[in-house]
Amino acid sequence: TNIPSQVIEFLSTAGTGIVSYKSVEPDETDEEKANKSKVRDAIVSALSNALGTDIPLPDPLQEMEVKLGHVCRTGETVFLDLSEESSGTKRLISSLPNIFIALEQGLPVCVDEIDASLHTHVASLILELFSSAQTNPHGAQLIATTHDTNLLRSKCLRRDQIWFAEKSSYGETQIFSLADFKTRPEDNMEKAYLQGRFGAVPSPSAR
């Protein structure tokens, strides 16, 4: 299991405390390893017979477990299991590889709820990756949804890059751009949105 160096660098910059990683064999007994091997061989054999062609065995390296390195007070690097990391760190590790591939190749990438389990500043760092010519030289495009209104104050977003989704009482959804409204550079877009100036504000029904 490999984690791209850009991901580790981003995790470090984002304040997760992660500085490195290593792949280790799962902590399994010989019996557990033997049983897993039998199951894997049986599945591969069944698929090969059904398809009439040989199916390659899975790469054993794909079954390696990842441990993430944190520097403690003594300067020593302590490695923790991925299961011990926060939801935000896990989210970054799963989504950042695709983001960096998009940046390297100039591709579009879609991220649902970009703020999920992430601090506003971390989500902003991801937006900045796509807004900078240095980190996005090939014009990759990020299409993301969010409920984090703080991102409306991001200095790296143009008005035409911010879109709202408003649902009618019949469940129909309309999308429109912030560029459709007259605003001034000094306006607090988050405050204006929360005041209902742009619409697309949820209106919970009274019970």
XYZ file of N, CA and C in Angstrom:
621
model
N 0.841 -1.179 0.000
C 0.000 0.000 0.000
C 0.882 1.237 0.000
N 0.693 2.109 -0.974
C 1.508 3.312 -1.086
C 0.647 4.555 -0.958
N 1.140 5.545 -0.235
C 0.485 6.844 -0.123
C 1.375 7.856 -0.830
N 0.869 8.574 -1.835
C 1.703 9.541 -2.559
C 2.338 10.551 -1.616
N 3.552 10.984 -1.960
C 4.280 11.929 -1.110
C 3.519 13.245 -0.955
N 2.769 13.636 -2.021
C 2.008 14.895 -1.929
C 0.950 14.819 -0.841
N 0.383 13.614 -0.652
C -0.653 13.439 0.373
C -0.053 13.629 1.762
N 1.109 13.013 2.001
C 1.772 13.157 3.299
C 2.142 14.620 3.544
N 2.631 15.290 2.506
C 2.998 16.703 2.644
C 1.774 17.552 2.981
N 0.650 17.265 2.322
C -0.583 18.012 2.592
C -1.055 17.754 4.015
N -1.030 16.492 4.452
C -1.452 16.147 5.807
C -0.613 16.883 6.839
N 0.675 17.000 6.573
C 1.554 17.714 7.480
C 1.224 19.206 7.504
N 1.010 19.784 6.315
C 0.678 21.205 6.205
C -0.659 21.515 6.873
N -1.601 20.560 6.791
C -2.950 20.763 7.328
C -3.011 20.641 8.840
N -1.892 20.320 9.481
C -1.866 20.275 10.932
C -2.339 18.982 11.547
N -2.300 17.893 10.773
C -2.719 16.599 11.326
C -1.649 15.981 12.216
N -0.420 16.490 12.102
C 0.682 15.930 12.874
C 1.361 14.761 12.183
N 0.869 14.378 11.011
C 1.422 13.239 10.270
C 2.627 13.691 9.444
N 3.724 12.972 9.563
C 4.933 13.328 8.833
C 5.431 12.204 7.929
N 4.919 10.989 8.129
C 5.381 9.860 7.326
C 4.400 8.704 7.486
N 4.696 7.605 6.794
C 3.879 6.410 6.939
C 4.732 5.189 6.637
N 4.222 4.029 7.009
C 4.875 2.780 6.636
C 3.813 1.707 6.454
N 4.135 0.722 5.604
C 3.234 -0.400 5.367
C 3.771 -1.623 6.108
N 2.906 -2.287 6.820
C 3.303 -3.461 7.597
C 2.337 -4.602 7.321
N 2.802 -5.797 7.556
C 1.933 -6.957 7.399
C 0.870 -6.957 8.486
N -0.359 -7.368 8.150
C -1.417 -7.436 9.160
C -1.009 -8.348 10.310
N -1.420 -7.987 11.501
C -1.100 -8.782 12.689
C -2.072 -9.959 12.767
N -1.683 -11.056 12.085
C -2.547 -12.232 12.014
C -1.777 -13.473 12.459
N -2.518 -14.419 12.976
C -1.897 -15.693 13.339
C -1.658 -16.497 12.067
N -0.819 -17.521 12.174
C -0.549 -18.381 11.022
C -1.842 -19.037 10.531
N -2.709 -19.378 11.469
C -3.980 -20.018 11.092
C -4.861 -19.046 10.315
N -4.914 -17.796 10.760
C -5.719 -16.783 10.063
C -5.162 -16.530 8.665
N -3.843 -16.480 8.523
C -3.227 -16.280 7.215
C -3.530 -17.453 6.285
N -3.463 -18.683 6.830
C -3.726 -19.876 6.026
C -5.174 -19.899 5.564
N -6.093 -19.548 6.448
C -7.514 -19.536 6.089
C -7.794 -18.476 5.019
N -7.177 -17.311 5.175
C -7.375 -16.253 4.187
C -6.826 -16.681 2.827
N -5.678 -17.358 2.842
C -5.075 -17.821 1.598
C -5.964 -18.843 0.902
N -6.567 -19.757 1.683
C -7.457 -20.756 1.114
C -8.681 -20.104 0.470
N -9.247 -19.140 1.162
C -10.423 -18.440 0.631
C -10.070 -17.699 -0.650
N -8.926 -17.010 -0.648
C -8.490 -16.269 -1.830
C -8.270 -17.211 -3.006
N -7.598 -18.331 -2.765
C -7.337 -19.291 -3.841
C -8.631 -19.873 -4.388
N -9.596 -20.122 -3.503
C -10.879 -20.694 -3.934
C -11.647 -19.712 -4.811
N -11.616 -18.431 -4.429
C -12.318 -17.409 -5.212
C -11.671 -17.252 -6.587
N -10.341 -17.203 -6.605
C -9.622 -17.056 -7.875
C -9.879 -18.250 -8.780
N -9.887 -19.468 -8.207
C -10.132 -20.677 -8.984
C -11.544 -20.680 -9.561
N -12.528 -20.284 -8.742
C -13.919 -20.261 -9.204
C -14.109 -19.247 -10.334
N -13.502 -18.073 -10.193
C -13.617 -17.047 -11.238
C -12.928 -17.494 -12.522
N -11.772 -18.118 -12.382
C -11.031 -18.592 -13.560
C -11.850 -19.634 -14.324
N -12.479 -20.564 -13.600
C -13.295 -21.597 -14.240
C -14.528 -20.992 -14.903
N -15.149 -20.017 -14.239
C -16.369 -19.408 -14.783
C -16.079 -18.586 -16.034
N -14.940 -17.903 -16.052
C -14.599 -17.035 -17.182
C -13.802 -17.748 -18.257
N -13.318 -18.952 -17.959
C -12.542 -19.703 -18.933
C -11.164 -19.144 -19.175
N -10.644 -18.401 -18.232
C -9.306 -17.828 -18.367
C -8.685 -17.692 -16.981
N -7.370 -17.689 -16.950
C -6.690 -17.595 -15.665
C -6.816 -16.185 -15.085
N -7.163 -16.102 -13.809
C -7.233 -14.833 -13.092
C -5.999 -14.737 -12.201
N -5.225 -13.659 -12.323
C -4.016 -13.539 -11.498
C -4.361 -13.419 -10.022
N -3.498 -13.999 -9.200
C -3.680 -13.887 -7.762
C -3.475 -12.436 -7.317
N -4.198 -12.005 -6.299
C -4.005 -10.640 -5.792
C -2.578 -10.436 -5.298
N -2.090 -9.234 -5.489
C -0.754 -8.893 -5.010
C -0.757 -8.870 -3.485
N 0.073 -9.665 -2.843
C 0.103 -9.683 -1.372
C 0.373 -8.313 -0.760
N 1.084 -7.443 -1.503
C 1.383 -6.114 -0.974
C 0.123 -5.285 -0.796
N -0.946 -5.626 -1.557
C -2.186 -4.887 -1.423
C -2.858 -5.150 -0.076
N -2.430 -6.190 0.597
C -3.030 -6.530 1.877
C -2.235 -5.946 3.049
N -1.218 -5.169 2.742
C -0.436 -4.543 3.797
C -1.276 -3.478 4.502
N -1.034 -3.285 5.793
C -1.728 -2.266 6.557
C -0.856 -1.011 6.655
N -1.529 0.136 6.702
C -0.822 1.409 6.763
C -0.787 1.918 8.199
N 0.390 2.386 8.610
C 0.545 3.061 9.890
C 1.104 4.452 9.607
N 0.531 5.452 10.259
C 0.907 6.840 10.014
C 1.805 7.364 11.126
N 2.890 8.052 10.720
C 3.897 8.511 11.672
C 3.637 9.899 12.220
N 3.662 10.021 13.545
C 3.525 11.296 14.249
C 4.784 11.529 15.081
N 5.249 12.764 15.105
C 6.423 13.089 15.919
C 5.965 13.456 17.327
N 6.507 12.770 18.332
C 6.147 13.055 19.721
C 7.114 14.068 20.313
N 6.962 14.396 21.606
C 7.759 15.442 22.242
C 9.255 15.131 22.248
N 9.590 13.870 22.306
C 11.006 13.488 22.346
C 11.664 13.568 20.977
N 10.866 13.830 19.929
C 11.399 13.857 18.575
C 11.306 12.523 17.877
N 10.873 11.511 18.622
C 10.725 10.178 18.043
C 9.436 10.103 17.233
N 9.455 9.344 16.139
C 8.261 9.146 15.320
C 7.498 7.930 15.822
N 6.251 8.165 16.182
C 5.382 7.097 16.668
C 4.357 6.788 15.585
N 4.207 5.511 15.242
C 3.284 5.112 14.175
C 1.977 4.588 14.763
N 0.868 5.119 14.240
C -0.461 4.736 14.697
C -1.222 4.038 13.572
N -2.091 3.104 13.947
C -2.954 2.446 12.969
C -3.913 3.462 12.365
N -4.308 3.219 11.128
C -5.261 4.110 10.475
C -6.565 4.191 11.266
N -6.931 3.087 11.925
C -8.169 3.063 12.709
C -8.120 4.020 13.894
N -6.913 4.425 14.291
C -6.755 5.335 15.425
C -6.766 6.799 15.010
N -6.821 7.050 13.706
C -6.826 8.426 13.212
C -8.251 8.987 13.203
N -8.357 10.299 13.118
C -9.659 10.965 13.112
C -10.389 10.715 11.796
N -11.689 10.985 11.810
C -12.493 10.824 10.588
C -11.991 11.749 9.489
N -11.555 12.960 9.880
C -11.041 13.905 8.892
C -9.783 13.411 8.212
N -8.867 12.831 8.996
C -7.630 12.294 8.424
C -7.937 11.144 7.474
N -8.840 10.261 7.884
C -9.228 9.152 7.015
C -9.846 9.676 5.722
N -10.659 10.714 5.830
C -11.295 11.298 4.647
C -10.239 11.860 3.699
N -9.242 12.540 4.237
C -8.192 13.114 3.404
C -7.388 12.028 2.704
N -7.055 10.972 3.422
C -6.257 9.899 2.838
C -7.005 9.220 1.692
N -8.329 9.143 1.796
C -9.106 8.486 0.747
C -9.362 9.397 -0.454
N -9.445 10.709 -0.224
C -9.802 11.621 -1.318
C -8.617 12.340 -1.962
N -7.557 12.577 -1.212
C -6.428 13.343 -1.755
C -5.724 12.683 -2.939
N -5.546 11.333 -2.964
C -4.878 10.755 -4.142
C -5.563 11.111 -5.455
N -6.900 11.057 -5.505
C -7.620 11.416 -6.726
C -7.476 12.900 -7.036
N -7.419 13.713 -6.000
C -7.253 15.155 -6.194
C -5.893 15.457 -6.816
N -4.848 14.821 -6.334
C -3.509 15.088 -6.875
C -3.340 14.500 -8.278
N -4.012 13.387 -8.555
C -3.995 12.853 -9.921
C -4.637 13.853 -10.873
N -5.767 14.441 -10.458
C -6.444 15.445 -11.284
C -5.543 16.649 -11.517
N -4.843 17.094 -10.493
C -3.957 18.251 -10.626
C -2.790 17.957 -11.560
N -2.256 16.751 -11.486
C -1.111 16.380 -12.311
C -1.487 16.217 -13.777
N -2.725 15.771 -14.031
C -3.135 15.454 -15.397
C -4.133 16.454 -15.986
N -4.519 17.460 -15.220
C -5.464 18.453 -15.724
C -6.859 17.899 -15.908
N -7.321 17.091 -14.971
C -8.620 16.438 -15.073
C -9.635 17.072 -14.123
N -10.933 16.895 -14.404
C -11.948 17.314 -13.426
C -12.071 16.260 -12.333
N -12.391 16.687 -11.132
C -12.603 15.760 -10.030
C -13.808 16.252 -9.222
N -14.657 15.321 -8.828
C -15.863 15.665 -8.067
C -15.705 15.201 -6.620
N -16.033 16.073 -5.688
C -15.959 15.747 -4.267
C -17.276 16.142 -3.622
N -18.007 15.172 -3.114
C -19.266 15.452 -2.433
C -18.985 15.812 -0.981
N -19.590 16.905 -0.519
C -19.399 17.364 0.862
C -17.917 17.518 1.185
N -17.267 18.441 0.507
C -15.823 18.620 0.667
C -15.449 18.977 2.108
N -16.401 19.507 2.857
C -16.126 19.900 4.230
C -16.386 18.794 5.247
N -16.865 17.621 4.802
C -17.236 16.551 5.724
C -16.056 16.139 6.587
N -16.206 16.264 7.887
C -15.195 15.885 8.880
C -13.925 16.727 8.791
N -13.966 17.828 8.041
C -12.766 18.660 7.882
C -13.001 20.060 8.447
N -11.951 20.645 9.005
C -12.004 22.030 9.443
C -12.085 22.927 8.216
N -12.715 24.082 8.385
C -12.845 25.033 7.278
C -11.498 25.352 6.642
N -10.462 25.540 7.451
C -9.149 25.901 6.916
C -8.566 24.789 6.041
N -8.855 23.538 6.404
C -8.355 22.416 5.611
C -9.091 22.357 4.273
N -10.406 22.533 4.308
C -11.178 22.565 3.063
C -10.697 23.703 2.169
N -10.358 24.842 2.774
C -9.834 25.983 2.010
C -8.504 25.659 1.358
N -7.673 24.875 2.049
C -6.386 24.474 1.474
C -6.590 23.668 0.194
N -7.626 22.832 0.178
C -7.913 22.045 -1.027
C -8.344 22.971 -2.159
N -9.190 23.953 -1.849
C -9.615 24.922 -2.871
C -8.410 25.672 -3.433
N -7.482 26.025 -2.565
C -6.304 26.776 -2.997
C -5.416 25.968 -3.937
N -5.421 24.641 -3.790
C -4.635 23.799 -4.695
C -5.087 23.997 -6.140
N -6.391 24.187 -6.338
C -6.924 24.335 -7.687
C -6.885 25.785 -8.171
N -6.757 26.727 -7.252
C -6.760 28.144 -7.620
C -5.373 28.672 -7.956
N -4.342 27.928 -7.574
C -2.966 28.380 -7.799
C -2.392 27.774 -9.079
N -1.803 28.628 -9.912
C -1.171 28.146 -11.141
C 0.034 27.267 -10.828
N 0.601 27.439 -9.663
C 1.769 26.650 -9.285
C 1.384 25.201 -8.990
N 0.275 24.999 -8.292
C -0.162 23.639 -7.955
C -1.143 23.076 -8.974
N -1.670 23.922 -9.834
C -2.621 23.470 -10.860
C -2.228 24.024 -12.228
N -1.057 23.625 -12.734
C -0.561 24.187 -14.002
C -1.326 23.719 -15.230
N -2.085 22.624 -15.114
C -2.766 22.058 -16.282
C -4.270 22.329 -16.294
N -4.732 23.183 -15.410
C -6.137 23.589 -15.436
C -7.113 22.530 -14.967
N -6.751 21.750 -13.965
C -7.692 20.778 -13.402
C -8.865 21.515 -12.772
N -10.032 20.864 -12.763
C -11.234 21.510 -12.246
C -11.800 20.723 -11.075
N -12.115 21.429 -10.008
C -12.746 20.827 -8.838
C -14.218 21.183 -8.826
N -15.068 20.157 -8.750
C -16.510 20.357 -8.620
C -16.892 19.767 -7.267
N -17.286 20.614 -6.338
C -17.513 20.148 -4.970
C -18.800 20.730 -4.403
N -19.449 19.952 -3.550
C -20.595 20.453 -2.799
C -20.158 20.703 -1.360
N -20.875 21.594 -0.675
C -20.524 21.898 0.708
C -21.708 22.546 1.411
N -21.749 22.390 2.742
C -22.692 23.112 3.582
C -21.936 24.077 4.497
N -20.632 24.207 4.279
C -19.802 25.069 5.106
C -19.873 26.496 4.566
N -20.682 27.334 5.186
C -20.858 28.703 4.696
C -19.595 29.541 4.850
N -18.675 29.127 5.717
C -17.417 29.865 5.877
C -16.638 29.937 4.570
N -16.816 28.928 3.709
C -16.073 28.902 2.448
C -16.504 30.022 1.507
N -17.663 30.642 1.782
C -18.093 31.773 0.964
C -17.163 32.973 1.121
N -16.364 32.957 2.185
C -15.423 34.058 2.423
C -14.038 33.763 1.854
N -13.902 32.644 1.159
C -12.607 32.267 0.602
C -12.151 33.285 -0.439
N -10.919 33.726 -0.307
C -10.364 34.716 -1.235
C -9.966 34.106 -2.576
N -9.938 32.779 -2.644
C -9.480 32.152 -3.884
C -10.633 31.785 -4.813
N -11.871 32.101 -4.422
C -13.025 31.778 -5.259
C -13.591 33.030 -5.919
N -13.833 32.940 -7.229
C -14.521 34.016 -7.928
C -16.036 33.856 -7.742
N -16.775 34.922 -7.996
C -18.237 34.864 -7.828
C -18.868 33.838 -8.759
N -18.342 33.716 -9.983
C -18.937 32.780 -10.937
C -18.589 31.330 -10.626
N -17.717 31.114 -9.630
C -17.364 29.754 -9.226
C -18.216 29.269 -8.057
N -19.037 30.146 -7.507
C -19.890 29.802 -6.376
C -21.333 29.666 -6.869
N -21.908 28.496 -6.640
C -23.277 28.225 -7.082
C -24.126 27.773 -5.901
N -25.381 28.172 -5.929
C -26.326 27.805 -4.878
C -27.350 26.818 -5.420
N -27.853 25.976 -4.551
C -28.921 25.033 -4.912
C -30.112 25.313 -4.008
N -31.239 25.614 -4.610
C -32.452 25.933 -3.852
C -33.558 24.953 -4.213
N -34.131 24.352 -3.185
C -35.192 23.360 -3.396
C -36.546 24.003 -3.135
N -37.488 23.759 -4.060
C -38.830 24.299 -3.902
C -39.640 23.417 -2.958
N -40.842 23.857 -2.627
C -41.705 23.084 -1.724
C -42.145 21.774 -2.364
N -41.946 21.649 -3.676
C -42.317 20.426 -4.395
C -41.113 19.498 -4.617
N -39.966 19.853 -4.033
C -38.784 19.011 -4.147
C -37.964 19.267 -5.396
N -38.321 20.297 -6.160
C -37.552 20.632 -7.358
C -36.342 21.492 -6.955
N -35.218 21.261 -7.591
C -34.000 21.990 -7.242
C -33.546 22.867 -8.394
N -33.247 24.107 -8.083
C -32.745 25.064 -9.058
C -31.355 25.507 -8.616
N -30.415 25.611 -9.570
C -29.083 26.101 -9.230
C -28.828 27.431 -9.934
N -28.110 28.308 -9.250
C -27.798 29.624 -9.815
C -26.510 30.127 -9.195
N -25.868 31.046 -9.908
C -24.530 31.502 -9.525
C -24.579 32.770 -8.683
N -23.572 32.930 -7.843
C -23.440 34.176 -7.088
C -23.245 35.352 -8.033
N -22.724 35.078 -9.230
C -22.508 36.143 -10.207
C -23.819 36.737 -10.711
N -24.941 36.073 -10.439
C -26.250 36.594 -10.834
C -26.701 37.752 -9.942
N -25.991 37.975 -8.837
C -26.370 39.015 -7.891
C -25.348 40.146 -7.904
N -25.834 41.353 -7.620
C -24.946 42.496 -7.520
C -24.302 42.506 -6.139
N -22.989 42.416 -6.124
C -22.247 42.443 -4.863
C -21.032 43.339 -5.022
N -20.442 43.691 -3.882
C -19.222 44.497 -3.882
C -18.073 43.664 -3.324
N -16.860 43.936 -3.750
C -15.711 43.149 -3.273
C -15.602 43.104 -1.754
N -16.028 44.183 -1.091
C -15.899 44.237 0.360
C -17.065 43.557 1.091
N -18.066 43.074 0.369
C -19.225 42.431 0.998
C -18.824 41.139 1.706
N -19.456 40.887 2.828
C -19.293 39.620 3.545
C -20.307 38.647 2.953
N -19.852 37.784 2.043
C -20.757 36.902 1.310
C -21.438 35.889 2.229
N -20.720 35.429 3.231
C -21.325 34.463 4.147
C -22.479 35.103 4.916
N -22.258 36.295 5.435
C -23.297 36.995 6.187
C -24.511 37.285 5.305
N -24.233 37.732 4.069
C -25.325 38.038 3.145
C -26.143 36.790 2.813
N -25.450 35.673 2.642
C -26.165 34.423 2.344
C -27.037 34.001 3.519
N -26.479 34.032 4.728
C -27.227 33.605 5.907
C -28.425 34.512 6.183
N -28.352 35.755 5.717
C -29.475 36.680 5.857
C -30.540 36.459 4.787
N -30.275 35.520 3.873
C -31.261 35.203 2.836
C -31.171 36.054 1.596
N -30.098 36.810 1.452
C -29.962 37.722 0.312
C -29.878 36.986 -1.017
N -29.311 35.791 -1.020
C -29.140 35.031 -2.257
C -30.127 33.867 -2.376
N -30.966 33.690 -1.372
C -31.871 32.538 -1.385
C -31.107 31.270 -1.020
N -31.681 30.126 -1.376
C -31.041 28.816 -1.136
C -30.749 28.575 0.337
N -31.585 29.140 1.204
C -31.450 28.919 2.646
C -32.554 27.970 3.083
N -32.222 26.882 3.763
C -33.256 25.932 4.201
C -34.291 26.599 5.086
N -35.552 26.210 4.907
C -36.643 26.738 5.724
C -37.375 25.567 6.360
N -36.909 25.104 7.522
C -37.563 23.955 8.177
C -39.032 24.245 8.473
N -39.873 23.258 8.213
C -41.293 23.405 8.463
C -41.575 23.260 9.953
N -42.464 24.099 10.475
C -42.838 24.005 11.895
C -43.709 22.777 12.102
N -43.527 22.113 13.218
C -44.316 20.913 13.539
C -45.241 21.187 14.687
